[in-house]
Short mmCIF file of C-alpha atoms in Angstrom, two decimals:
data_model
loop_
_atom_site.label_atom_id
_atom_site.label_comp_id
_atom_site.label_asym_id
_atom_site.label_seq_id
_atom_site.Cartn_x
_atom_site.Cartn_y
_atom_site.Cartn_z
CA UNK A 239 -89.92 -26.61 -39.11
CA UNK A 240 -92.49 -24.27 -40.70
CA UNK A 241 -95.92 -26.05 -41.98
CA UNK A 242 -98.46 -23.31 -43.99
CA UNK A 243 -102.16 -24.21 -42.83
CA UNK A 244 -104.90 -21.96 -45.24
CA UNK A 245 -102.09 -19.26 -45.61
CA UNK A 246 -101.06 -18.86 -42.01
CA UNK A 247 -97.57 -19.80 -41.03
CA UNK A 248 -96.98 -21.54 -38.11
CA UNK A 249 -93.42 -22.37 -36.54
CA UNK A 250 -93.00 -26.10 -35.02
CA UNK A 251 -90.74 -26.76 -32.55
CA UNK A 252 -89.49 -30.30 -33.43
CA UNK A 253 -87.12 -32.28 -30.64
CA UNK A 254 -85.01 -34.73 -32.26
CA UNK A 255 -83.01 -35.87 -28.60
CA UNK A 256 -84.23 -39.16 -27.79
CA UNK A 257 -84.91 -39.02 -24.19
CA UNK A 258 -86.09 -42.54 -23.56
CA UNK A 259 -82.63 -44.13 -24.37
CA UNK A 260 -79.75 -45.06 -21.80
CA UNK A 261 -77.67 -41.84 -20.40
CA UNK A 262 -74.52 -41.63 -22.62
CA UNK A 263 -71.93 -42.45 -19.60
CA UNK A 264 -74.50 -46.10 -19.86
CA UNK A 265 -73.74 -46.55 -23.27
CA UNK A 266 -69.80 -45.54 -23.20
CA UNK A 267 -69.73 -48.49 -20.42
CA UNK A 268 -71.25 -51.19 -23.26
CA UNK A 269 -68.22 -50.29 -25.55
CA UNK A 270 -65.61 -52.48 -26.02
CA UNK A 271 -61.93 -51.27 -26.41
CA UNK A 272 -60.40 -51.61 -29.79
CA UNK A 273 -57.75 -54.30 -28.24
CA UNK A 274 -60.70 -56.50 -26.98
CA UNK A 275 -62.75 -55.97 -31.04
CA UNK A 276 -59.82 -57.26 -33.50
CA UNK A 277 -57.85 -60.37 -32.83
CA UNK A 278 -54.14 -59.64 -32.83
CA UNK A 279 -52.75 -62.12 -35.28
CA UNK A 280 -49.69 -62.08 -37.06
CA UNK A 281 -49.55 -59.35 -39.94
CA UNK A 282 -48.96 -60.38 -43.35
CA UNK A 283 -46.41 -57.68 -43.38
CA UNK A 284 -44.05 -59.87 -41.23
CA UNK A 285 -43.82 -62.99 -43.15
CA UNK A 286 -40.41 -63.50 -45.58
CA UNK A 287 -41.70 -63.43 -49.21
CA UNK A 288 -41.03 -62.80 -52.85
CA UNK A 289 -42.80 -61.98 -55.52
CA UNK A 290 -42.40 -60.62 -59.14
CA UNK A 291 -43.91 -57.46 -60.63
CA UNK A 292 -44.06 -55.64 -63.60
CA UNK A 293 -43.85 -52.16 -63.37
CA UNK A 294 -44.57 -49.22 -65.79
CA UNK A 295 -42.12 -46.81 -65.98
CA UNK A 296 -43.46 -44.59 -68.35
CA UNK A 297 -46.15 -43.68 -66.76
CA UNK A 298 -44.15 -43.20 -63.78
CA UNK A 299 -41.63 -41.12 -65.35
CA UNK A 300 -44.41 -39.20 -67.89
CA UNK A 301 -43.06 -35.16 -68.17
CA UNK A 302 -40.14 -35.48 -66.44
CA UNK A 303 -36.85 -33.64 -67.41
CA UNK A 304 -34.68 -36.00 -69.63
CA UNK A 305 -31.63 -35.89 -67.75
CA UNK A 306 -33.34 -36.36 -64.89
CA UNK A 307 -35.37 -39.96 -65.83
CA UNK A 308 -32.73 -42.88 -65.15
CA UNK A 309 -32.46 -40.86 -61.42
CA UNK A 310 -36.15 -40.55 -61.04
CA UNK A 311 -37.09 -44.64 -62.06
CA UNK A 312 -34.68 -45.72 -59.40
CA UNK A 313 -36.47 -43.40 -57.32
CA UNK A 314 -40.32 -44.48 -58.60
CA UNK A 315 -38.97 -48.57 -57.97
CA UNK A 316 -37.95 -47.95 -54.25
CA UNK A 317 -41.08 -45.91 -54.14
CA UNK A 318 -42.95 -49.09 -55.81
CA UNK A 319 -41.12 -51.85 -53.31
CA UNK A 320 -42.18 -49.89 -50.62
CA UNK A 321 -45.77 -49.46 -51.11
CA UNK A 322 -45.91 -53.14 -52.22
CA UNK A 323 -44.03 -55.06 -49.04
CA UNK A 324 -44.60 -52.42 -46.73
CA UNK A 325 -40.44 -51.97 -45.88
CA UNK A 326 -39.17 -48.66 -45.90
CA UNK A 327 -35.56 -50.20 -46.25
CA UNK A 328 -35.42 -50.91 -49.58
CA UNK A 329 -32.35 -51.92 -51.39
CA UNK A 330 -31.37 -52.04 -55.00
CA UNK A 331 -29.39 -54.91 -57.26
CA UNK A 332 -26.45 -53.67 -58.74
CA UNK A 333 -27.84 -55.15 -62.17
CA UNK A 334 -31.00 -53.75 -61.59
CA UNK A 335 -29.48 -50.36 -61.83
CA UNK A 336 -27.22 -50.94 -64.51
CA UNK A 337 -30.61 -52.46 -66.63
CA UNK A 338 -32.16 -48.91 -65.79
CA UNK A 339 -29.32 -47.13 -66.56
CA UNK A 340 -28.36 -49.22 -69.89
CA UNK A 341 -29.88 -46.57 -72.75
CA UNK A 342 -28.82 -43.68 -70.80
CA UNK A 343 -29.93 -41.09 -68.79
CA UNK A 344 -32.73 -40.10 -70.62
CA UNK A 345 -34.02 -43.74 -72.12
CA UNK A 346 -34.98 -45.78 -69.39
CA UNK A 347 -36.73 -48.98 -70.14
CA UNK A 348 -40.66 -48.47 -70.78
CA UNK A 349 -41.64 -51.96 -68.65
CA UNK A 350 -39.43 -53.80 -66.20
CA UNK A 351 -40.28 -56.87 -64.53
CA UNK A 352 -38.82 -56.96 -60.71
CA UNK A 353 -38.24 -59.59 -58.08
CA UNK A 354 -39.04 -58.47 -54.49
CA UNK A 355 -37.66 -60.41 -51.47
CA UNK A 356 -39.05 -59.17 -48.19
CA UNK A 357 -35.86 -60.44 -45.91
CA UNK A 358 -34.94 -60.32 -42.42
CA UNK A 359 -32.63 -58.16 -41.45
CA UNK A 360 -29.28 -59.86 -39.31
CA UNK A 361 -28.00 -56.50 -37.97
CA UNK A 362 -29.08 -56.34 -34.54
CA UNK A 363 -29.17 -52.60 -34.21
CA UNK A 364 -31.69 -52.34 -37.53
CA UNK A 365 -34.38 -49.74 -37.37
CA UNK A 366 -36.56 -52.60 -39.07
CA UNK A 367 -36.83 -56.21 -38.91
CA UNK A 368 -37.49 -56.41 -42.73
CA UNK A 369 -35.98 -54.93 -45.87
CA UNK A 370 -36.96 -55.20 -49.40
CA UNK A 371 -34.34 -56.40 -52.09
CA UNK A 372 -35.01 -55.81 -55.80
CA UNK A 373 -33.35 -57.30 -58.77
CA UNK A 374 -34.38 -57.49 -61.89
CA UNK A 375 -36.17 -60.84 -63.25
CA UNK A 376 -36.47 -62.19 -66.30
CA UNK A 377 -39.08 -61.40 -69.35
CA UNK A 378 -39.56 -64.56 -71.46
CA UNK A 379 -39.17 -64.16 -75.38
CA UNK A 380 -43.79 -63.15 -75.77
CA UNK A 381 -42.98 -59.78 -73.49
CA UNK A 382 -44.61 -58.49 -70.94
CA UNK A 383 -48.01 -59.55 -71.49
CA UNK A 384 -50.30 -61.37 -69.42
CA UNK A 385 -47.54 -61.51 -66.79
CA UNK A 386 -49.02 -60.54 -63.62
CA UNK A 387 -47.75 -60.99 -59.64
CA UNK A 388 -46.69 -63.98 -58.95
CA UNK A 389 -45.40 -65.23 -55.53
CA UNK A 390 -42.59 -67.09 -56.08
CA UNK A 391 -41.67 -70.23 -53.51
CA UNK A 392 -38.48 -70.02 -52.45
CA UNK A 393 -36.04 -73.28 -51.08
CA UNK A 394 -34.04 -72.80 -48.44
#
């Protein structure tokens, strides 16, 4: 650190190690392991749920190649199902894919509104425990608007 006194400069040797303190083998003693800091609980990830979305497609599907849009939107939902129950199995309704696929190849539906059921899985030699299955839900007769998520209860 330089300091100018009536035109002279003068170096200052500044020592910013805190000497005073506990050794650092002390302090690596006082921590805690990670195990021992968060409670293991159950995740939210594990439970069995549905829930209904609306997605944008058009956004999701903005400058892509015409013939390739119905392809890419089934792509963009399992992409969607993923990121929103945490599955990487994710598995498509039949009429789902027929609703995407409806107008074509190249006019895919703008909004769709999808039902996600996070399920167990009964094959024993799964790589998960849990797989996402979309189908397509219902839009009542006012459209899309001011639908949001909803979790919907199931009866078993």
């Amino acid at each position: 650190m330089l300091s100018r006194n009536d035109g002279e400069t003068q170096a200052i040797a500044v020592d910013f190690t805190d000497r005073s303190s506990e050794s650092a083998e002390d302090l690596q003693s006082l921590r805690l392991p990670v195990s021992a800091m968060v409670e293991k609980g159950k995740s939210r990830k594990d439970e069995v749920v549905t829930r209904e979305y609306t997605i944008n497609l058009h956004k999701r599907l903005h400058g892509c190649t015409f013939k390739k849009m119905a392809p890419k939107a089934v792509k963009e939902i399992r992409k969607f199902a993923q990121n929103a129950m945490g599955t990487s199995d994710v598995r498509l309704d039949v009429k789902l894919n027929k609703h995407i696929w409806s107008r074509g190849v190249r006019n895919v539906p703008t909004r769709i509104r999808l039902r996600i059921a996070r399920k167990r899985n009964d094959d024993e030699d799964a790589k998960e425990e849990l797989y996402s299955y979309v189908t397509a839900a219902e839009v009542p007769a006012e459209g899309f608007s001011n639908l949001g998520t909803k979790v919907i209860e199931e009866e078993d």
